[in-house]
GROMACS .gro file of C-alpha atoms in nm:
model
  224
    1UNK     CA    1   0.283   0.774   0.417
    2UNK     CA    2   0.337   0.548   0.718
    3UNK     CA    3  -0.032   0.444   0.719
    4UNK     CA    4  -0.029   0.348   0.351
    5UNK     CA    5   0.297   0.161   0.400
    6UNK     CA    6   0.146  -0.015   0.700
    7UNK     CA    7  -0.141  -0.131   0.477
    8UNK     CA    8   0.111  -0.287   0.237
    9UNK     CA    9   0.278  -0.476   0.524
   10UNK     CA   10  -0.057  -0.600   0.653
   11UNK     CA   11  -0.142  -0.726   0.305
   12UNK     CA   12   0.191  -0.907   0.298
   13UNK     CA   13   0.125  -1.056   0.644
   14UNK     CA   14  -0.209  -1.196   0.534
   15UNK     CA   15  -0.060  -1.352   0.221
   16UNK     CA   16  -0.052  -1.734   0.222
   17UNK     CA   17   0.115  -1.798  -0.113
   18UNK     CA   18   0.492  -1.811  -0.058
   19UNK     CA   19   0.555  -1.689  -0.414
   20UNK     CA   20   0.360  -1.371  -0.341
   21UNK     CA   21   0.546  -1.326  -0.012
   22UNK     CA   22   0.872  -1.351  -0.201
   23UNK     CA   23   0.743  -1.088  -0.446
   24UNK     CA   24   0.683  -0.851  -0.153
   25UNK     CA   25   1.033  -0.917  -0.021
   26UNK     CA   26   1.186  -0.852  -0.362
   27UNK     CA   27   1.010  -0.515  -0.366
   28UNK     CA   28   1.138  -0.430  -0.018
   29UNK     CA   29   1.491  -0.535  -0.117
   30UNK     CA   30   1.476  -0.312  -0.426
   31UNK     CA   31   1.332  -0.002  -0.261
   32UNK     CA   32   1.429  -0.004   0.110
   33UNK     CA   33   1.691   0.265   0.052
   34UNK     CA   34   1.404   0.505  -0.026
   35UNK     CA   35   1.216   0.424   0.295
   36UNK     CA   36   1.204   0.652   0.596
   37UNK     CA   37   1.367   0.523   0.912
   38UNK     CA   38   1.025   0.446   1.059
   39UNK     CA   39   0.931   0.246   0.750
   40UNK     CA   40   1.259   0.053   0.779
   41UNK     CA   41   1.174  -0.036   1.139
   42UNK     CA   42   0.827  -0.150   1.032
   43UNK     CA   43   0.984  -0.362   0.758
   44UNK     CA   44   1.234  -0.517   1.001
   45UNK     CA   45   0.949  -0.619   1.232
   46UNK     CA   46   0.773  -0.787   0.940
   47UNK     CA   47   1.089  -0.964   0.824
   48UNK     CA   48   1.158  -1.094   1.173
   49UNK     CA   49   0.815  -1.257   1.173
   50UNK     CA   50   0.910  -1.428   0.846
   51UNK     CA   51   1.207  -1.593   1.019
   52UNK     CA   52   0.941  -1.832   1.154
   53UNK     CA   53   0.795  -1.908   0.810
   54UNK     CA   54   0.773  -2.277   0.719
   55UNK     CA   55   0.956  -2.221   0.389
   56UNK     CA   56   1.334  -2.221   0.434
   57UNK     CA   57   1.394  -1.996   0.132
   58UNK     CA   58   1.166  -1.731   0.280
   59UNK     CA   59   1.354  -1.745   0.612
   60UNK     CA   60   1.694  -1.714   0.444
   61UNK     CA   61   1.590  -1.424   0.219
   62UNK     CA   62   1.432  -1.244   0.515
   63UNK     CA   63   1.749  -1.288   0.720
   64UNK     CA   64   1.971  -1.149   0.445
   65UNK     CA   65   1.742  -0.850   0.401
   66UNK     CA   66   1.738  -0.783   0.777
   67UNK     CA   67   2.117  -0.755   0.780
   68UNK     CA   68   2.118  -0.529   0.475
   69UNK     CA   69   1.849  -0.292   0.604
   70UNK     CA   70   2.009  -0.261   0.947
   71UNK     CA   71   2.350  -0.152   0.819
   72UNK     CA   72   2.181   0.101   0.589
   73UNK     CA   73   1.946   0.236   0.854
   74UNK     CA   74   2.138   0.551   0.950
   75UNK     CA   75   2.066   0.858   0.740
   76UNK     CA   76   2.366   1.049   0.610
   77UNK     CA   77   2.331   1.423   0.661
   78UNK     CA   78   2.515   1.587   0.374
   79UNK     CA   79   2.410   1.950   0.421
   80UNK     CA   80   2.647   2.179   0.606
   81UNK     CA   81   2.502   2.281   0.942
   82UNK     CA   82   2.506   2.650   1.043
   83UNK     CA   83   2.787   2.749   1.275
   84UNK     CA   84   2.711   2.663   1.637
   85UNK     CA   85   2.432   2.418   1.553
   86UNK     CA   86   2.478   2.064   1.683
   87UNK     CA   87   2.267   1.788   1.534
   88UNK     CA   88   2.084   1.581   1.795
   89UNK     CA   89   2.182   1.213   1.783
   90UNK     CA   90   1.912   0.970   1.670
   91UNK     CA   91   1.748   0.763   1.943
   92UNK     CA   92   1.760   0.456   1.719
   93UNK     CA   93   2.078   0.380   1.526
   94UNK     CA   94   2.192   0.098   1.304
   95UNK     CA   95   2.408  -0.034   1.588
   96UNK     CA   96   2.122  -0.031   1.840
   97UNK     CA   97   1.902  -0.213   1.587
   98UNK     CA   98   2.182  -0.462   1.526
   99UNK     CA   99   2.208  -0.540   1.897
  100UNK     CA  100   1.830  -0.565   1.928
  101UNK     CA  101   1.792  -0.815   1.647
  102UNK     CA  102   2.095  -1.018   1.748
  103UNK     CA  103   1.932  -1.064   2.088
  104UNK     CA  104   1.593  -1.144   1.932
  105UNK     CA  105   1.749  -1.409   1.705
  106UNK     CA  106   1.990  -1.567   1.953
  107UNK     CA  107   1.750  -1.554   2.250
  108UNK     CA  108   1.394  -1.549   2.111
  109UNK     CA  109   1.100  -1.460   2.333
  110UNK     CA  110   0.987  -1.739   2.565
  111UNK     CA  111   0.644  -1.733   2.401
  112UNK     CA  112   0.793  -1.858   2.073
  113UNK     CA  113   0.756  -2.232   2.012
  114UNK     CA  114   1.067  -2.454   2.019
  115UNK     CA  115   1.041  -2.525   1.646
  116UNK     CA  116   1.020  -2.155   1.567
  117UNK     CA  117   1.315  -2.082   1.798
  118UNK     CA  118   1.526  -2.324   1.599
  119UNK     CA  119   1.416  -2.177   1.268
  120UNK     CA  120   1.496  -1.827   1.393
  121UNK     CA  121   1.834  -1.934   1.530
  122UNK     CA  122   1.942  -2.102   1.207
  123UNK     CA  123   1.906  -1.769   1.024
  124UNK     CA  124   2.169  -1.597   1.241
  125UNK     CA  125   2.451  -1.684   1.002
  126UNK     CA  126   2.264  -1.530   0.709
  127UNK     CA  127   2.194  -1.207   0.900
  128UNK     CA  128   2.561  -1.189   1.003
  129UNK     CA  129   2.701  -1.258   0.656
  130UNK     CA  130   2.469  -1.002   0.497
  131UNK     CA  131   2.550  -0.729   0.748
  132UNK     CA  132   2.928  -0.774   0.727
  133UNK     CA  133   2.916  -0.792   0.347
  134UNK     CA  134   2.694  -0.486   0.299
  135UNK     CA  135   2.825  -0.251   0.571
  136UNK     CA  136   3.095   0.009   0.523
  137UNK     CA  137   3.442  -0.132   0.580
  138UNK     CA  138   3.508   0.114   0.862
  139UNK     CA  139   3.191   0.002   1.041
  140UNK     CA  140   3.250  -0.373   1.025
  141UNK     CA  141   3.434  -0.383   1.354
  142UNK     CA  142   3.148  -0.237   1.560
  143UNK     CA  143   2.902  -0.491   1.418
  144UNK     CA  144   3.151  -0.772   1.472
  145UNK     CA  145   3.217  -0.678   1.835
  146UNK     CA  146   2.844  -0.674   1.914
  147UNK     CA  147   2.817  -1.022   1.764
  148UNK     CA  148   3.127  -1.163   1.936
  149UNK     CA  149   2.992  -1.049   2.273
  150UNK     CA  150   2.783  -1.367   2.277
  151UNK     CA  151   3.098  -1.581   2.274
  152UNK     CA  152   3.242  -1.434   2.593
  153UNK     CA  153   3.062  -1.690   2.813
  154UNK     CA  154   2.937  -2.046   2.768
  155UNK     CA  155   2.648  -2.051   3.013
  156UNK     CA  156   2.389  -2.102   2.739
  157UNK     CA  157   2.145  -2.384   2.668
  158UNK     CA  158   2.235  -2.643   2.405
  159UNK     CA  159   2.014  -2.501   2.131
  160UNK     CA  160   2.168  -2.154   2.168
  161UNK     CA  161   2.518  -2.301   2.187
  162UNK     CA  162   2.461  -2.482   1.857
  163UNK     CA  163   2.331  -2.166   1.686
  164UNK     CA  164   2.641  -1.973   1.797
  165UNK     CA  165   2.880  -2.247   1.686
  166UNK     CA  166   2.700  -2.287   1.355
  167UNK     CA  167   2.715  -1.912   1.286
  168UNK     CA  168   3.094  -1.894   1.321
  169UNK     CA  169   3.112  -2.060   0.980
  170UNK     CA  170   2.970  -1.741   0.826
  171UNK     CA  171   3.224  -1.523   1.003
  172UNK     CA  172   3.510  -1.388   0.786
  173UNK     CA  173   3.805  -1.482   1.007
  174UNK     CA  174   4.013  -1.210   0.843
  175UNK     CA  175   3.812  -0.956   1.044
  176UNK     CA  176   3.902  -1.124   1.373
  177UNK     CA  177   4.194  -1.024   1.593
  178UNK     CA  178   4.415  -1.278   1.770
  179UNK     CA  179   4.218  -1.214   2.087
  180UNK     CA  180   3.891  -1.277   1.901
  181UNK     CA  181   4.024  -1.609   1.772
  182UNK     CA  182   4.134  -1.720   2.118
  183UNK     CA  183   3.788  -1.638   2.255
  184UNK     CA  184   3.617  -1.838   1.979
  185UNK     CA  185   3.847  -2.137   2.031
  186UNK     CA  186   3.794  -2.125   2.407
  187UNK     CA  187   3.419  -2.108   2.351
  188UNK     CA  188   3.427  -2.416   2.127
  189UNK     CA  189   3.657  -2.608   2.362
  190UNK     CA  190   3.435  -2.551   2.663
  191UNK     CA  191   3.126  -2.665   2.472
  192UNK     CA  192   3.296  -2.973   2.323
  193UNK     CA  193   3.258  -3.161   2.653
  194UNK     CA  194   2.877  -3.148   2.640
  195UNK     CA  195   2.688  -3.468   2.570
  196UNK     CA  196   2.496  -3.321   2.276
  197UNK     CA  197   2.605  -3.487   1.952
  198UNK     CA  198   2.478  -3.184   1.761
  199UNK     CA  199   2.713  -2.956   1.953
  200UNK     CA  200   3.009  -3.192   1.917
  201UNK     CA  201   2.959  -3.201   1.540
  202UNK     CA  202   2.931  -2.820   1.533
  203UNK     CA  203   3.262  -2.794   1.722
  204UNK     CA  204   3.430  -3.024   1.468
  205UNK     CA  205   3.293  -2.815   1.182
  206UNK     CA  206   3.439  -2.504   1.347
  207UNK     CA  207   3.780  -2.672   1.382
  208UNK     CA  208   3.770  -2.772   1.015
  209UNK     CA  209   3.671  -2.419   0.913
  210UNK     CA  210   3.952  -2.276   1.124
  211UNK     CA  211   4.213  -2.518   0.990
  212UNK     CA  212   4.129  -2.431   0.630
  213UNK     CA  213   4.163  -2.054   0.679
  214UNK     CA  214   4.482  -1.928   0.517
  215UNK     CA  215   4.525  -1.640   0.760
  216UNK     CA  216   4.501  -1.873   1.058
  217UNK     CA  217   4.752  -2.113   0.898
  218UNK     CA  218   5.005  -1.833   0.855
  219UNK     CA  219   4.957  -1.709   1.210
  220UNK     CA  220   4.989  -2.063   1.350
  221UNK     CA  221   5.305  -2.126   1.147
  222UNK     CA  222   5.459  -1.807   1.282
  223UNK     CA  223   5.402  -1.925   1.639
  224UNK     CA  224   5.561  -2.268   1.584
   0.00000   0.00000   0.00000
């Protein structure tokens, strides 16, 4: 039941030993496919809180599990519906959850401390990589487009800019269209003029990542 499951989450929240927290997460990772949608939402809320945990391994594992649970949130209805019956769409979908948690990770609540904001932001690449790896191939584009939306403008503070640049390194460039690549390169170019050394290094890492991608090399060669 939801109440009993809530008790388990509260026990996990009150746990101070990181080894025991990891044990809880291993259980959630093993059995989340059997959870109801409400239980999955409850688990996602708990895992988001763990993105602020002082242990880096806990943050990374939580991020990977968030991506995995989100792309497996929707329930597949296999029974044939009677003629004339139309199934009502769910209010919450995997895509709406994806957008919600992207926003919560990229732009955390103002009440969150600066240190916690950085810890949360650094997990974006793990959430992204997990979601794109675990989702159905035909669904990858919709998740990717929601993520790339954040690269359509550069009016972001330095800490957010760094998180976005850093997360490109987890992006399979083979999923990107030519237009996507131009947007990413324009995003990096516009940020490269900032005084932040952290951002300048992140831009250089992106250029290196781009230059080593075989698909990009072939496309560039074709244009020369």
